[in-house]
Amino acid sequence: AQKITQTQPGMFVQEKEAVTLDCTYDTSDPSYGLFWYKQPSSGEMIFLIYQGSYDQQNATEGRYSLNFQKARKSANLVISASQLGDSAMYFCAMREGLAGGTSYGKLTFGQGTILTVHP
Amino acid sequence: GAVVSQHPSWVICKSGTSVKIECRSLDFQATTMFWYRQFPKQSLMLMATSNEGSKATYEQGVEKDKFLINHASLTLSTLTVTSAHPEDSSFYICSARLEGEAFFGQGTRLTVV
């Protein structure tokens, strides 16, 4: 079963507008973490934002915010004031389990969303 | 912040040869590193978990004899693609764990001709 689902293969947004990238997840583990990464054409994975399953407030990092709806198991990324440099592939990822396990830190990725920002 | 360096960033090799990719944590010790594979415009798929001083744990469907992983020190894990074939052409990227957070290398684009 797909653990992380990103249903938008591609998204387009006008420069300076806000855009929401969807992510839903599935886990029975009460302790987990959700990440968003940006991958430009160079291939590097750029960490954007993190939300822990026990965090009470939605995470924010500059122009990035995470709309965390635990009951719906969704963790959508909101990018405000889009810039041309935001054009890239975006991945939602989940880390399961508690610290101390040998595989702790292993990430399961969604399919990704290609975001294109138009001038 | 924590820095992970992956080398080489790209490599072209002939069919049948072996290629070694290095993943180094530059400013921290990483007992666990992860190796992922990514085809163009697709997701990252975990290949294996590399633990310092012990055998790697491979994901289902990944051939351990083809993708040899060695994690001989706390700062270095290597992935060797043995007897490479054109279908092994892909983007390989490692990450190192530090306090539960994953720090990624720059990735390696492998082309087998």
PDB file of N, CA and C in Angstrom, chain A residues 10-47:
ATOM      1  N   GLY A  10       1.806  17.499 -11.683  1.00  0.00           N
ATOM      2  CA  GLY A  10       2.333  18.808 -12.072  1.00  0.00           C
ATOM      3  C   GLY A  10       1.416  19.915 -11.598  1.00  0.00           C
ATOM      4  N   MET A  11       2.028  21.036 -11.225  1.00  0.00           N
ATOM      5  CA  MET A  11       1.257  22.200 -10.806  1.00  0.00           C
ATOM      6  C   MET A  11       1.863  23.441 -11.446  1.00  0.00           C
ATOM      7  N   PHE A  12       0.992  24.395 -11.784  1.00  0.00           N
ATOM      8  CA  PHE A  12       1.441  25.656 -12.352  1.00  0.00           C
ATOM      9  C   PHE A  12       0.949  26.791 -11.457  1.00  0.00           C
ATOM     10  N   VAL A  13       1.791  27.787 -11.295  1.00  0.00           N
ATOM     11  CA  VAL A  13       1.396  28.933 -10.479  1.00  0.00           C
ATOM     12  C   VAL A  13       2.024  30.186 -11.072  1.00  0.00           C
ATOM     13  N   GLN A  14       1.308  31.277 -10.897  1.00  0.00           N
ATOM     14  CA  GLN A  14       1.825  32.562 -11.363  1.00  0.00           C
ATOM     15  C   GLN A  14       2.792  33.110 -10.310  1.00  0.00           C
ATOM     16  N   GLU A  15       3.825  33.738 -10.775  1.00  0.00           N
ATOM     17  CA  GLU A  15       4.779  34.370  -9.860  1.00  0.00           C
ATOM     18  C   GLU A  15       4.034  35.274  -8.882  1.00  0.00           C
ATOM     19  N   LYS A  16       4.478  35.226  -7.618  1.00  0.00           N
ATOM     20  CA  LYS A  16       3.948  36.021  -6.505  1.00  0.00           C
ATOM     21  C   LYS A  16       2.638  35.470  -5.941  1.00  0.00           C
ATOM     22  N   GLU A  17       2.074  34.454  -6.577  1.00  0.00           N
ATOM     23  CA  GLU A  17       0.878  33.832  -6.030  1.00  0.00           C
ATOM     24  C   GLU A  17       1.283  32.713  -5.064  1.00  0.00           C
ATOM     25  N   ALA A  18       0.310  32.264  -4.273  1.00  0.00           N
ATOM     26  CA  ALA A  18       0.532  31.139  -3.366  1.00  0.00           C
ATOM     27  C   ALA A  18       0.102  29.846  -4.055  1.00  0.00           C
ATOM     28  N   VAL A  19       0.717  28.746  -3.643  1.00  0.00           N
ATOM     29  CA  VAL A  19       0.364  27.441  -4.205  1.00  0.00           C
ATOM     30  C   VAL A  19       0.405  26.392  -3.103  1.00  0.00           C
ATOM     31  N   THR A  20      -0.496  25.432  -3.211  1.00  0.00           N
ATOM     32  CA  THR A  20      -0.557  24.334  -2.240  1.00  0.00           C
ATOM     33  C   THR A  20      -0.257  23.027  -2.942  1.00  0.00           C
ATOM     34  N   LEU A  21       0.693  22.308  -2.400  1.00  0.00           N
ATOM     35  CA  LEU A  21       1.038  20.980  -2.913  1.00  0.00           C
ATOM     36  C   LEU A  21       0.515  19.946  -1.934  1.00  0.00           C
ATOM     37  N   ASP A  22      -0.252  18.995  -2.464  1.00  0.00           N
ATOM     38  CA  ASP A  22      -0.944  18.033  -1.595  1.00  0.00           C
ATOM     39  C   ASP A  22      -0.079  16.829  -1.229  1.00  0.00           C
ATOM     40  N   CYS A  23      -0.329  16.328  -0.037  1.00  0.00           N
ATOM     41  CA  CYS A  23       0.356  15.120   0.424  1.00  0.00           C
ATOM     42  C   CYS A  23      -0.532  14.421   1.451  1.00  0.00           C
ATOM     43  N   THR A  24      -0.831  13.168   1.220  1.00  0.00           N
ATOM     44  CA  THR A  24      -1.513  12.366   2.232  1.00  0.00           C
ATOM     45  C   THR A  24      -0.627  11.180   2.574  1.00  0.00           C
ATOM     46  N   TYR A  25      -0.815  10.669   3.772  1.00  0.00           N
ATOM     47  CA  TYR A  25       0.060   9.595   4.227  1.00  0.00           C
ATOM     48  C   TYR A  25      -0.747   8.544   4.962  1.00  0.00           C
ATOM     49  N   ASP A  26      -0.131   7.415   5.139  1.00  0.00           N
ATOM     50  CA  ASP A  26      -0.799   6.305   5.821  1.00  0.00           C
ATOM     51  C   ASP A  26       0.208   5.629   6.730  1.00  0.00           C
ATOM     52  N   THR A  27      -0.101   5.588   7.993  1.00  0.00           N
ATOM     53  CA  THR A  27       0.743   4.902   8.956  1.00  0.00           C
ATOM     54  C   THR A  27      -0.070   4.529  10.175  1.00  0.00           C
ATOM     55  N   SER A  28       0.331   3.444  10.813  1.00  0.00           N
ATOM     56  CA  SER A  28      -0.314   3.057  12.066  1.00  0.00           C
ATOM     57  C   SER A  28       0.595   3.382  13.244  1.00  0.00           C
ATOM     58  N   ASP A  29       1.759   3.920  12.939  1.00  0.00           N
ATOM     59  CA  ASP A  29       2.726   4.269  13.972  1.00  0.00           C
ATOM     60  C   ASP A  29       2.313   5.610  14.583  1.00  0.00           C
ATOM     61  N   PRO A  30       2.214   5.696  15.913  1.00  0.00           N
ATOM     62  CA  PRO A  30       1.807   6.971  16.519  1.00  0.00           C
ATOM     63  C   PRO A  30       2.897   8.033  16.446  1.00  0.00           C
ATOM     64  N   SER A  31       4.142   7.590  16.244  1.00  0.00           N
ATOM     65  CA  SER A  31       5.262   8.528  16.188  1.00  0.00           C
ATOM     66  C   SER A  31       5.831   8.548  14.783  1.00  0.00           C
ATOM     67  N   TYR A  32       5.741   9.681  14.149  1.00  0.00           N
ATOM     68  CA  TYR A  32       6.263   9.790  12.786  1.00  0.00           C
ATOM     69  C   TYR A  32       6.597  11.247  12.500  1.00  0.00           C
ATOM     70  N   GLY A  33       7.333  11.439  11.440  1.00  0.00           N
ATOM     71  CA  GLY A  33       7.686  12.790  11.023  1.00  0.00           C
ATOM     72  C   GLY A  33       7.428  12.952   9.547  1.00  0.00           C
ATOM     73  N   LEU A  34       7.047  14.133   9.173  1.00  0.00           N
ATOM     74  CA  LEU A  34       6.737  14.426   7.778  1.00  0.00           C
ATOM     75  C   LEU A  34       7.670  15.528   7.276  1.00  0.00           C
ATOM     76  N   PHE A  35       8.208  15.317   6.114  1.00  0.00           N
ATOM     77  CA  PHE A  35       9.185  16.233   5.536  1.00  0.00           C
ATOM     78  C   PHE A  35       8.735  16.665   4.135  1.00  0.00           C
ATOM     79  N   TRP A  36       9.173  17.837   3.759  1.00  0.00           N
ATOM     80  CA  TRP A  36       9.066  18.273   2.382  1.00  0.00           C
ATOM     81  C   TRP A  36      10.461  18.642   1.892  1.00  0.00           C
ATOM     82  N   TYR A  37      10.750  18.159   0.663  1.00  0.00           N
ATOM     83  CA  TYR A  37      12.020  18.452   0.021  1.00  0.00           C
ATOM     84  C   TYR A  37      11.766  19.058  -1.357  1.00  0.00           C
ATOM     85  N   LYS A  38      12.695  19.901  -1.758  1.00  0.00           N
ATOM     86  CA  LYS A  38      12.683  20.472  -3.106  1.00  0.00           C
ATOM     87  C   LYS A  38      13.848  19.864  -3.871  1.00  0.00           C
ATOM     88  N   GLN A  39      13.585  19.413  -5.088  1.00  0.00           N
ATOM     89  CA  GLN A  39      14.649  18.853  -5.909  1.00  0.00           C
ATOM     90  C   GLN A  39      14.719  19.601  -7.239  1.00  0.00           C
ATOM     91  N   PRO A  40      15.662  20.511  -7.377  1.00  0.00           N
ATOM     92  CA  PRO A  40      15.827  21.187  -8.675  1.00  0.00           C
ATOM     93  C   PRO A  40      16.435  20.230  -9.692  1.00  0.00           C
ATOM     94  N   SER A  41      16.613  20.703 -10.904  1.00  0.00           N
ATOM     95  CA  SER A  41      17.107  19.834 -11.980  1.00  0.00           C
ATOM     96  C   SER A  41      18.509  19.296 -11.700  1.00  0.00           C
ATOM     97  N   SER A  42      19.244  19.940 -10.820  1.00  0.00           N
ATOM     98  CA  SER A  42      20.587  19.458 -10.466  1.00  0.00           C
ATOM     99  C   SER A  42      20.532  18.143  -9.686  1.00  0.00           C
ATOM    100  N   GLY A  43      19.382  17.849  -9.087  1.00  0.00           N
ATOM    101  CA  GLY A  43      19.211  16.585  -8.386  1.00  0.00           C
ATOM    102  C   GLY A  43      19.364  16.648  -6.874  1.00  0.00           C
ATOM    103  N   GLU A  44      19.969  17.710  -6.367  1.00  0.00           N
ATOM    104  CA  GLU A  44      20.157  17.754  -4.913  1.00  0.00           C
ATOM    105  C   GLU A  44      18.817  17.823  -4.200  1.00  0.00           C
ATOM    106  N   MET A  45      18.765  17.293  -3.019  1.00  0.00           N
ATOM    107  CA  MET A  45      17.555  17.304  -2.209  1.00  0.00           C
ATOM    108  C   MET A  45      17.698  18.428  -1.186  1.00  0.00           C
ATOM    109  N   ILE A  46      16.827  19.401  -1.285  1.00  0.00           N
ATOM    110  CA  ILE A  46      16.874  20.559  -0.398  1.00  0.00           C
ATOM    111  C   ILE A  46      15.745  20.437   0.614  1.00  0.00           C
ATOM    112  N   PHE A  47      16.115  20.352   1.887  1.00  0.00           N
ATOM    113  CA  PHE A  47      15.120  20.251   2.952  1.00  0.00           C
ATOM    114  C   PHE A  47      14.360  21.571   3.085  1.00  0.00           C
TER     115      PHE A  47
END
